[in-house]
């Protein structure tokens, strides 16, 4: 629809928190089934009424993300985990899926982390280099240039969108990746730079294992590479559109940025 021709009331009806990138596929599917049932019921009484019901239902789902208020709650309660899995909303699998590259043994072999028997932490020298790289990259122009270099694209094709729960990186307007915060993204850029200088093996780490390696480094942080603040580790309950789950989260006490977050059940299944 041409936005200039779109009546103002459509804008008022639109619910961006449930549409566009935020549209929940399970909720939309449940609503389409409800819309079909309502239309069929109306058709028994009057075919023209059924057409009107269908149009109003579809417009509501398109604009608002749902037809029946409260469907996110219904979906959360009643759609089985198996069905949510079809839409990518199930519990994450153990993080070994997809590749057999062992992130932990790489970090160990490259002496990026030290294991004191009780806990795994970044080697102090690596932490120092990571902080130095993060200082260099912390700034709109520097972050953009480093991201463009890492992704091998022109810097002006990249854009960034922040909200209170995520930092999204877009290429030509399409979402390329999501990070916990801007600080988490800067940390990944800095860790990539530090690793390239630290370990010859980093250049040959497969693409899909790189993201996991950078996340693992963020999970080991004791200080925020961006502001130097202390990292607080804890669990909390996060509610997405149609389910609620526990996460393990690392948050900076200094700048309040979320540096790392993972589903608590994924952590439990590794231990
Ligand atoms: Zn911080």
GROMACS .gro file of N, CA and C in nm, residues 97-252:
model
  468
   97UNK      N    1   2.526  -2.795   1.823
   97UNK     CA    2   2.462  -2.828   1.696
   97UNK      C    3   2.523  -2.750   1.580
   98UNK      N    4   2.530  -2.811   1.464
   98UNK     CA    5   2.569  -2.739   1.343
   98UNK      C    6   2.713  -2.760   1.302
   99UNK      N    7   2.802  -2.765   1.399
   99UNK     CA    8   2.942  -2.781   1.364
   99UNK      C    9   3.010  -2.856   1.477
  100UNK      N   10   3.118  -2.926   1.446
  100UNK     CA   11   3.185  -2.996   1.554
  100UNK      C   12   3.309  -2.919   1.603
  101UNK      N   13   3.324  -2.793   1.559
  101UNK     CA   14   3.435  -2.712   1.609
  101UNK      C   15   3.415  -2.689   1.759
  102UNK      N   16   3.518  -2.724   1.837
  102UNK     CA   17   3.507  -2.712   1.982
  102UNK      C   18   3.562  -2.577   2.028
  103UNK      N   19   3.470  -2.486   2.059
  103UNK     CA   20   3.506  -2.349   2.096
  103UNK      C   21   3.591  -2.347   2.222
  104UNK      N   22   3.550  -2.426   2.322
  104UNK     CA   23   3.620  -2.422   2.450
  104UNK      C   24   3.765  -2.470   2.435
  105UNK      N   25   3.784  -2.579   2.358
  105UNK     CA   26   3.923  -2.627   2.347
  105UNK      C   27   4.007  -2.530   2.263
  106UNK      N   28   3.944  -2.461   2.165
  106UNK     CA   29   4.019  -2.359   2.090
  106UNK      C   30   4.065  -2.247   2.184
  107UNK      N   31   3.973  -2.196   2.268
  107UNK     CA   32   4.008  -2.085   2.359
  107UNK      C   33   4.116  -2.127   2.458
  108UNK      N   34   4.110  -2.254   2.497
  108UNK     CA   35   4.207  -2.311   2.589
  108UNK      C   36   4.344  -2.324   2.521
  109UNK      N   37   4.342  -2.384   2.401
  109UNK     CA   38   4.464  -2.408   2.322
  109UNK      C   39   4.533  -2.276   2.290
  110UNK      N   40   4.455  -2.172   2.258
  110UNK     CA   41   4.512  -2.043   2.220
  110UNK      C   42   4.546  -1.959   2.343
  111UNK      N   43   4.523  -2.015   2.463
  111UNK     CA   44   4.550  -1.945   2.589
  111UNK      C   45   4.476  -1.812   2.600
  112UNK      N   46   4.356  -1.809   2.541
  112UNK     CA   47   4.269  -1.691   2.556
  112UNK      C   48   4.204  -1.694   2.693
  113UNK      N   49   4.176  -1.816   2.741
  113UNK     CA   50   4.116  -1.830   2.874
  113UNK      C   51   4.210  -1.907   2.966
  114UNK      N   52   4.193  -1.882   3.094
  114UNK     CA   53   4.265  -1.959   3.194
  114UNK      C   54   4.162  -2.024   3.287
  115UNK      N   55   4.190  -2.149   3.321
  115UNK     CA   56   4.098  -2.225   3.405
  115UNK      C   57   4.167  -2.249   3.537
  116UNK      N   58   4.114  -2.187   3.644
  116UNK     CA   59   4.179  -2.203   3.774
  116UNK      C   60   4.120  -2.322   3.851
  117UNK      N   61   4.046  -2.407   3.780
  117UNK     CA   62   3.987  -2.523   3.846
  117UNK      C   63   3.845  -2.496   3.891
  118UNK      N   64   3.816  -2.373   3.930
  118UNK     CA   65   3.681  -2.339   3.975
  118UNK      C   66   3.605  -2.262   3.868
  119UNK      N   67   3.679  -2.178   3.798
  119UNK     CA   68   3.613  -2.090   3.703
  119UNK      C   69   3.704  -2.069   3.582
  120UNK      N   70   3.641  -2.036   3.470
  120UNK     CA   71   3.717  -2.005   3.349
  120UNK      C   72   3.710  -1.853   3.329
  121UNK      N   73   3.826  -1.790   3.315
  121UNK     CA   74   3.827  -1.645   3.295
  121UNK      C   75   3.919  -1.612   3.178
  122UNK      N   76   3.907  -1.490   3.126
  122UNK     CA   77   3.997  -1.448   3.018
  122UNK      C   78   4.138  -1.432   3.075
  123UNK      N   79   4.238  -1.471   2.996
  123UNK     CA   80   4.376  -1.448   3.037
  123UNK      C   81   4.395  -1.296   3.052
  124UNK      N   82   4.460  -1.250   3.160
  124UNK     CA   83   4.471  -1.105   3.183
  124UNK      C   84   4.529  -1.029   3.064
  125UNK      N   85   4.631  -1.088   2.997
  125UNK     CA   86   4.691  -1.022   2.882
  125UNK      C   87   4.591  -1.007   2.767
  126UNK      N   88   4.507  -1.111   2.748
  126UNK     CA   89   4.407  -1.103   2.641
  126UNK      C   90   4.302  -0.997   2.676
  127UNK      N   91   4.262  -0.993   2.803
  127UNK     CA   92   4.164  -0.893   2.848
  127UNK      C   93   4.217  -0.751   2.819
  128UNK      N   94   4.348  -0.730   2.847
  128UNK     CA   95   4.409  -0.598   2.823
  128UNK      C   96   4.401  -0.561   2.674
  129UNK      N   97   4.433  -0.659   2.589
  129UNK     CA   98   4.429  -0.631   2.444
  129UNK      C   99   4.286  -0.608   2.396
  130UNK      N  100   4.193  -0.685   2.455
  130UNK     CA  101   4.052  -0.670   2.419
  130UNK      C  102   4.003  -0.529   2.454
  131UNK      N  103   4.042  -0.482   2.574
  131UNK     CA  104   4.000  -0.348   2.617
  131UNK      C  105   4.059  -0.240   2.528
  132UNK      N  106   4.187  -0.260   2.488
  132UNK     CA  107   4.252  -0.161   2.401
  132UNK      C  108   4.179  -0.154   2.266
  133UNK      N  109   4.144  -0.272   2.211
  133UNK     CA  110   4.074  -0.276   2.082
  133UNK      C  111   3.934  -0.214   2.097
  134UNK      N  112   3.865  -0.242   2.208
  134UNK     CA  113   3.731  -0.188   2.229
  134UNK      C  114   3.735  -0.035   2.239
  135UNK      N  115   3.840   0.018   2.304
  135UNK     CA  116   3.854   0.165   2.313
  135UNK      C  117   3.866   0.226   2.174
  136UNK      N  118   3.946   0.158   2.086
  136UNK     CA  119   3.964   0.208   1.948
  136UNK      C  120   3.835   0.204   1.868
  137UNK      N  121   3.753   0.104   1.897
  137UNK     CA  122   3.634   0.080   1.812
  137UNK      C  123   3.507   0.143   1.867
  138UNK      N  124   3.516   0.200   1.987
  138UNK     CA  125   3.397   0.254   2.052
  138UNK      C  126   3.370   0.395   2.002
  139UNK      N  127   3.288   0.407   1.904
  139UNK     CA  128   3.254   0.538   1.845
  139UNK      C  129   3.183   0.508   1.716
  140UNK      N  130   3.084   0.586   1.684
  140UNK     CA  131   2.997   0.560   1.567
  140UNK      C  132   3.078   0.525   1.442
  141UNK      N  133   3.172   0.613   1.405
  141UNK     CA  134   3.246   0.594   1.279
  141UNK      C  135   3.336   0.471   1.286
  142UNK      N  136   3.404   0.453   1.399
  142UNK     CA  137   3.497   0.340   1.414
  142UNK      C  138   3.422   0.207   1.416
  143UNK      N  139   3.308   0.204   1.485
  143UNK     CA  140   3.228   0.081   1.492
  143UNK      C  141   3.179   0.043   1.352
  144UNK      N  142   3.129   0.144   1.280
  144UNK     CA  143   3.077   0.119   1.146
  144UNK      C  144   3.188   0.068   1.053
  145UNK      N  145   3.304   0.131   1.059
  145UNK     CA  146   3.414   0.092   0.971
  145UNK      C  147   3.460  -0.051   1.002
  146UNK      N  148   3.470  -0.083   1.132
  146UNK     CA  149   3.515  -0.218   1.170
  146UNK      C  150   3.411  -0.323   1.130
  147UNK      N  151   3.282  -0.288   1.147
  147UNK     CA  152   3.175  -0.383   1.110
  147UNK      C  153   3.178  -0.407   0.959
  148UNK      N  154   3.197  -0.300   0.881
  148UNK     CA  155   3.201  -0.313   0.735
  148UNK      C  156   3.318  -0.400   0.692
  149UNK      N  157   3.430  -0.382   0.760
  149UNK     CA  158   3.549  -0.460   0.726
  149UNK      C  159   3.527  -0.608   0.758
  150UNK      N  160   3.470  -0.632   0.878
  150UNK     CA  161   3.446  -0.771   0.920
  150UNK      C  162   3.347  -0.842   0.826
  151UNK      N  163   3.242  -0.767   0.785
  151UNK     CA  164   3.137  -0.828   0.702
  151UNK      C  165   3.170  -0.819   0.554
  152UNK      N  166   3.279  -0.746   0.522
  152UNK     CA  167   3.323  -0.730   0.384
  152UNK      C  168   3.215  -0.663   0.297
  153UNK      N  169   3.160  -0.554   0.348
  153UNK     CA  170   3.060  -0.476   0.271
  153UNK      C  171   3.095  -0.328   0.284
  154UNK      N  172   3.031  -0.244   0.198
  154UNK     CA  173   3.051  -0.099   0.209
  154UNK      C  174   2.985  -0.048   0.338
  155UNK      N  175   3.056   0.041   0.408
  155UNK     CA  176   3.005   0.092   0.536
  155UNK      C  177   2.868   0.159   0.522
  156UNK      N  178   2.843   0.225   0.406
  156UNK     CA  179   2.716   0.298   0.394
  156UNK      C  180   2.596   0.206   0.368
  157UNK      N  181   2.621   0.075   0.352
  157UNK     CA  182   2.508  -0.019   0.338
  157UNK      C  183   2.463  -0.069   0.475
  158UNK      N  184   2.541  -0.038   0.580
  158UNK     CA  185   2.508  -0.086   0.714
  158UNK      C  186   2.428   0.018   0.792
  159UNK      N  187   2.334  -0.030   0.871
  159UNK     CA  188   2.270   0.059   0.966
  159UNK      C  189   2.248  -0.019   1.096
  160UNK      N  190   2.226   0.055   1.203
  160UNK     CA  191   2.211  -0.007   1.335
  160UNK      C  192   2.082   0.042   1.399
  161UNK      N  193   2.012  -0.050   1.464
  161UNK     CA  194   1.889  -0.013   1.533
  161UNK      C  195   1.898  -0.064   1.676
  162UNK      N  196   1.874   0.026   1.771
  162UNK     CA  197   1.881  -0.014   1.912
  162UNK      C  198   1.744  -0.004   1.975
  163UNK      N  199   1.708  -0.103   2.057
  163UNK     CA  200   1.597  -0.084   2.150
  163UNK      C  201   1.645  -0.135   2.285
  164UNK      N  202   1.558  -0.135   2.386
  164UNK     CA  203   1.611  -0.167   2.519
  164UNK      C  204   1.651  -0.314   2.534
  165UNK      N  205   1.613  -0.401   2.439
  165UNK     CA  206   1.647  -0.543   2.454
  165UNK      C  207   1.748  -0.592   2.352
  166UNK      N  208   1.778  -0.513   2.250
  166UNK     CA  209   1.865  -0.566   2.144
  166UNK      C  210   1.932  -0.455   2.063
  167UNK      N  211   2.039  -0.496   1.999
  167UNK     CA  212   2.112  -0.410   1.906
  167UNK      C  213   2.115  -0.487   1.774
  168UNK      N  214   2.050  -0.432   1.673
  168UNK     CA  215   2.040  -0.503   1.546
  168UNK      C  216   2.127  -0.437   1.441
  169UNK      N  217   2.192  -0.521   1.361
  169UNK     CA  218   2.274  -0.473   1.252
  169UNK      C  219   2.201  -0.507   1.123
  170UNK      N  220   2.181  -0.404   1.038
  170UNK     CA  221   2.107  -0.423   0.914
  170UNK      C  222   2.198  -0.397   0.794
  171UNK      N  223   2.182  -0.480   0.692
  171UNK     CA  224   2.252  -0.461   0.565
  171UNK      C  225   2.146  -0.429   0.461
  172UNK      N  226   2.155  -0.312   0.400
  172UNK     CA  227   2.053  -0.266   0.303
  172UNK      C  228   1.913  -0.275   0.362
  173UNK      N  229   1.901  -0.248   0.492
  173UNK     CA  230   1.769  -0.246   0.556
  173UNK      C  231   1.718  -0.381   0.605
  174UNK      N  232   1.790  -0.492   0.574
  174UNK     CA  233   1.746  -0.623   0.622
  174UNK      C  234   1.832  -0.665   0.741
  175UNK      N  235   1.768  -0.729   0.839
  175UNK     CA  236   1.840  -0.765   0.961
  175UNK      C  237   1.946  -0.872   0.931
  176UNK      N  238   2.067  -0.840   0.970
  176UNK     CA  239   2.181  -0.930   0.946
  176UNK      C  240   2.214  -1.006   1.074
  177UNK      N  241   2.196  -0.939   1.186
  177UNK     CA  242   2.228  -1.005   1.313
  177UNK      C  243   2.175  -0.923   1.429
  178UNK      N  244   2.166  -0.992   1.544
  178UNK     CA  245   2.113  -0.927   1.664
  178UNK      C  246   2.211  -0.952   1.777
  179UNK      N  247   2.244  -0.847   1.848
  179UNK     CA  248   2.333  -0.859   1.963
  179UNK      C  249   2.258  -0.814   2.087
  180UNK      N  250   2.309  -0.850   2.204
  180UNK     CA  251   2.243  -0.814   2.329
  180UNK      C  252   2.240  -0.663   2.351
  181UNK      N  253   2.345  -0.593   2.303
  181UNK     CA  254   2.355  -0.449   2.323
  181UNK      C  255   2.463  -0.397   2.228
  182UNK      N  256   2.473  -0.267   2.219
  182UNK     CA  257   2.580  -0.208   2.139
  182UNK      C  258   2.716  -0.247   2.197
  183UNK      N  259   2.726  -0.248   2.331
  183UNK     CA  260   2.853  -0.285   2.396
  183UNK      C  261   2.892  -0.429   2.359
  184UNK      N  262   2.793  -0.519   2.349
  184UNK     CA  263   2.822  -0.658   2.312
  184UNK      C  264   2.875  -0.664   2.168
  185UNK      N  265   2.818  -0.582   2.081
  185UNK     CA  266   2.863  -0.579   1.941
  185UNK      C  267   3.005  -0.523   1.932
  186UNK      N  268   3.031  -0.414   2.002
  186UNK     CA  269   3.166  -0.355   2.002
  186UNK      C  270   3.266  -0.456   2.059
  187UNK      N  271   3.224  -0.529   2.163
  187UNK     CA  272   3.312  -0.630   2.222
  187UNK      C  273   3.346  -0.739   2.120
  188UNK      N  274   3.247  -0.782   2.041
  188UNK     CA  275   3.274  -0.885   1.939
  188UNK      C  276   3.371  -0.833   1.833
  189UNK      N  277   3.352  -0.709   1.790
  189UNK     CA  278   3.444  -0.650   1.691
  189UNK      C  279   3.586  -0.644   1.751
  190UNK      N  280   3.593  -0.603   1.877
  190UNK     CA  281   3.723  -0.591   1.944
  190UNK      C  282   3.787  -0.728   1.965
  191UNK      N  283   3.705  -0.828   2.002
  191UNK     CA  284   3.759  -0.963   2.026
  191UNK      C  285   3.809  -1.023   1.894
  192UNK      N  286   3.737  -0.996   1.785
  192UNK     CA  287   3.781  -1.046   1.654
  192UNK      C  288   3.918  -0.987   1.620
  193UNK      N  289   3.932  -0.857   1.644
  193UNK     CA  290   4.060  -0.790   1.615
  193UNK      C  291   4.172  -0.844   1.705
  194UNK      N  292   4.140  -0.859   1.834
  194UNK     CA  293   4.241  -0.908   1.929
  194UNK      C  294   4.281  -1.051   1.896
  195UNK      N  295   4.183  -1.135   1.858
  195UNK     CA  296   4.212  -1.275   1.825
  195UNK      C  297   4.300  -1.287   1.701
  196UNK      N  298   4.275  -1.200   1.601
  196UNK     CA  299   4.352  -1.205   1.477
  196UNK      C  300   4.500  -1.183   1.505
  197UNK      N  301   4.529  -1.096   1.603
  197UNK     CA  302   4.668  -1.069   1.637
  197UNK      C  303   4.724  -1.173   1.735
  198UNK      N  304   4.636  -1.239   1.808
  198UNK     CA  305   4.674  -1.327   1.918
  198UNK      C  306   4.702  -1.470   1.872
  199UNK      N  307   4.620  -1.518   1.776
  199UNK     CA  308   4.628  -1.659   1.737
  199UNK      C  309   4.621  -1.675   1.586
  200UNK      N  310   4.720  -1.746   1.531
  200UNK     CA  311   4.719  -1.771   1.386
  200UNK      C  312   4.600  -1.858   1.347
  201UNK      N  313   4.557  -1.940   1.443
  201UNK     CA  314   4.448  -2.034   1.413
  201UNK      C  315   4.315  -1.962   1.387
  202UNK      N  316   4.299  -1.841   1.442
  202UNK     CA  317   4.170  -1.770   1.431
  202UNK      C  318   4.127  -1.754   1.285
  203UNK      N  319   4.221  -1.728   1.196
  203UNK     CA  320   4.188  -1.707   1.054
  203UNK      C  321   4.124  -1.831   0.992
  204UNK      N  322   4.153  -1.950   1.048
  204UNK     CA  323   4.100  -2.072   0.987
  204UNK      C  324   3.979  -2.129   1.063
  205UNK      N  325   3.933  -2.057   1.166
  205UNK     CA  326   3.814  -2.102   1.239
  205UNK      C  327   3.693  -2.087   1.146
  206UNK      N  328   3.610  -2.193   1.130
  206UNK     CA  329   3.498  -2.183   1.038
  206UNK      C  330   3.400  -2.072   1.076
  207UNK      N  331   3.339  -2.014   0.973
  207UNK     CA  332   3.249  -1.899   0.991
  207UNK      C  333   3.143  -1.918   1.098
  208UNK      N  334   3.077  -2.034   1.097
  208UNK     CA  335   2.966  -2.051   1.193
  208UNK      C  336   3.017  -2.070   1.336
  209UNK      N  337   3.145  -2.101   1.353
  209UNK     CA  338   3.200  -2.118   1.488
  209UNK      C  339   3.252  -1.985   1.543
  210UNK      N  340   3.272  -1.887   1.454
  210UNK     CA  341   3.328  -1.759   1.499
  210UNK      C  342   3.233  -1.687   1.594
  211UNK      N  343   3.105  -1.684   1.555
  211UNK     CA  344   3.006  -1.617   1.641
  211UNK      C  345   3.000  -1.682   1.778
  212UNK      N  346   3.005  -1.816   1.780
  212UNK     CA  347   3.000  -1.888   1.908
  212UNK      C  348   3.124  -1.860   1.991
  213UNK      N  349   3.238  -1.847   1.922
  213UNK     CA  350   3.363  -1.819   1.995
  213UNK      C  351   3.356  -1.680   2.058
  214UNK      N  352   3.307  -1.582   1.981
  214UNK     CA  353   3.298  -1.445   2.033
  214UNK      C  354   3.198  -1.439   2.149
  215UNK      N  355   3.087  -1.513   2.138
  215UNK     CA  356   2.990  -1.517   2.249
  215UNK      C  357   3.053  -1.579   2.373
  216UNK      N  358   3.133  -1.685   2.353
  216UNK     CA  359   3.196  -1.752   2.467
  216UNK      C  360   3.292  -1.656   2.538
  217UNK      N  361   3.361  -1.573   2.459
  217UNK     CA  362   3.453  -1.475   2.520
  217UNK      C  363   3.372  -1.375   2.605
  218UNK      N  364   3.256  -1.332   2.551
  218UNK     CA  365   3.173  -1.238   2.628
  218UNK      C  366   3.121  -1.303   2.757
  219UNK      N  367   3.097  -1.435   2.749
  219UNK     CA  368   3.046  -1.505   2.869
  219UNK      C  369   3.153  -1.512   2.978
  220UNK      N  370   3.281  -1.499   2.940
  220UNK     CA  371   3.392  -1.509   3.038
  220UNK      C  372   3.434  -1.373   3.094
  221UNK      N  373   3.373  -1.265   3.043
  221UNK     CA  374   3.418  -1.131   3.085
  221UNK      C  375   3.396  -1.107   3.234
  222UNK      N  376   3.495  -1.044   3.298
  222UNK     CA  377   3.476  -1.002   3.437
  222UNK      C  378   3.465  -0.850   3.446
  223UNK      N  379   3.513  -0.782   3.339
  223UNK     CA  380   3.499  -0.636   3.332
  223UNK      C  381   3.450  -0.599   3.193
  224UNK      N  382   3.373  -0.492   3.185
  224UNK     CA  383   3.315  -0.447   3.057
  224UNK      C  384   3.427  -0.387   2.971
  225UNK      N  385   3.448  -0.440   2.849
  225UNK     CA  386   3.556  -0.386   2.764
  225UNK      C  387   3.530  -0.242   2.723
  226UNK      N  388   3.405  -0.199   2.724
  226UNK     CA  389   3.372  -0.064   2.678
  226UNK      C  390   3.390   0.041   2.787
  227UNK      N  391   3.343   0.012   2.911
  227UNK     CA  392   3.353   0.115   3.014
  227UNK      C  393   3.438   0.072   3.134
  228UNK      N  394   3.480  -0.054   3.138
  228UNK     CA  395   3.562  -0.100   3.249
  228UNK      C  396   3.483  -0.141   3.371
  229UNK      N  397   3.351  -0.128   3.364
  229UNK     CA  398   3.266  -0.162   3.480
  229UNK      C  399   3.267  -0.310   3.511
  230UNK      N  400   3.229  -0.340   3.635
  230UNK     CA  401   3.227  -0.480   3.679
  230UNK      C  402   3.106  -0.552   3.618
  231UNK      N  403   3.125  -0.682   3.584
  231UNK     CA  404   3.016  -0.759   3.523
  231UNK      C  405   2.941  -0.836   3.632
  232UNK      N  406   2.812  -0.822   3.628
  232UNK     CA  407   2.725  -0.894   3.722
  232UNK      C  408   2.658  -1.008   3.646
  233UNK      N  409   2.668  -1.130   3.701
  233UNK     CA  410   2.609  -1.247   3.636
  233UNK      C  411   2.488  -1.290   3.717
  234UNK      N  412   2.377  -1.314   3.649
  234UNK     CA  413   2.259  -1.357   3.722
  234UNK      C  414   2.158  -1.422   3.631
  235UNK      N  415   2.053  -1.477   3.691
  235UNK     CA  416   1.945  -1.531   3.608
  235UNK      C  417   1.825  -1.439   3.621
  236UNK      N  418   1.748  -1.432   3.515
  236UNK     CA  419   1.625  -1.357   3.522
  236UNK      C  420   1.523  -1.415   3.427
  237UNK      N  421   1.400  -1.376   3.448
  237UNK     CA  422   1.291  -1.427   3.367
  237UNK      C  423   1.264  -1.331   3.254
  238UNK      N  424   1.263  -1.382   3.130
  238UNK     CA  425   1.237  -1.298   3.013
  238UNK      C  426   1.109  -1.346   2.950
  239UNK      N  427   1.027  -1.251   2.910
  239UNK     CA  428   0.901  -1.288   2.849
  239UNK      C  429   0.902  -1.244   2.704
  240UNK      N  430   0.890  -1.340   2.613
  240UNK     CA  431   0.876  -1.303   2.473
  240UNK      C  432   0.727  -1.309   2.444
  241UNK      N  433   0.690  -1.285   2.319
  241UNK     CA  434   0.548  -1.278   2.284
  241UNK      C  435   0.468  -1.396   2.336
  242UNK      N  436   0.514  -1.520   2.310
  242UNK     CA  437   0.428  -1.631   2.351
  242UNK      C  438   0.497  -1.734   2.439
  243UNK      N  439   0.602  -1.699   2.506
  243UNK     CA  440   0.653  -1.790   2.609
  243UNK      C  441   0.738  -1.712   2.708
  244UNK      N  442   0.762  -1.773   2.823
  244UNK     CA  443   0.842  -1.709   2.926
  244UNK      C  444   0.954  -1.806   2.959
  245UNK      N  445   1.077  -1.755   2.974
  245UNK     CA  446   1.187  -1.846   3.000
  245UNK      C  447   1.293  -1.777   3.086
  246UNK      N  448   1.376  -1.859   3.150
  246UNK     CA  449   1.484  -1.809   3.234
  246UNK      C  450   1.608  -1.789   3.149
  247UNK      N  451   1.678  -1.678   3.169
  247UNK     CA  452   1.805  -1.660   3.101
  247UNK      C  453   1.916  -1.638   3.203
  248UNK      N  454   2.037  -1.676   3.161
  248UNK     CA  455   2.156  -1.640   3.236
  248UNK      C  456   2.209  -1.516   3.166
  249UNK      N  457   2.230  -1.408   3.242
  249UNK     CA  458   2.267  -1.282   3.178
  249UNK      C  459   2.388  -1.220   3.247
  250UNK      N  460   2.478  -1.163   3.166
  250UNK     CA  461   2.592  -1.088   3.219
  250UNK      C  462   2.568  -0.942   3.185
  251UNK      N  463   2.560  -0.859   3.289
  251UNK     CA  464   2.528  -0.718   3.270
  251UNK      C  465   2.636  -0.632   3.335
  252UNK      N  466   2.671  -0.521   3.266
  252UNK     CA  467   2.773  -0.431   3.321
  252UNK      C  468   2.713  -0.340   3.427
   0.00000   0.00000   0.00000
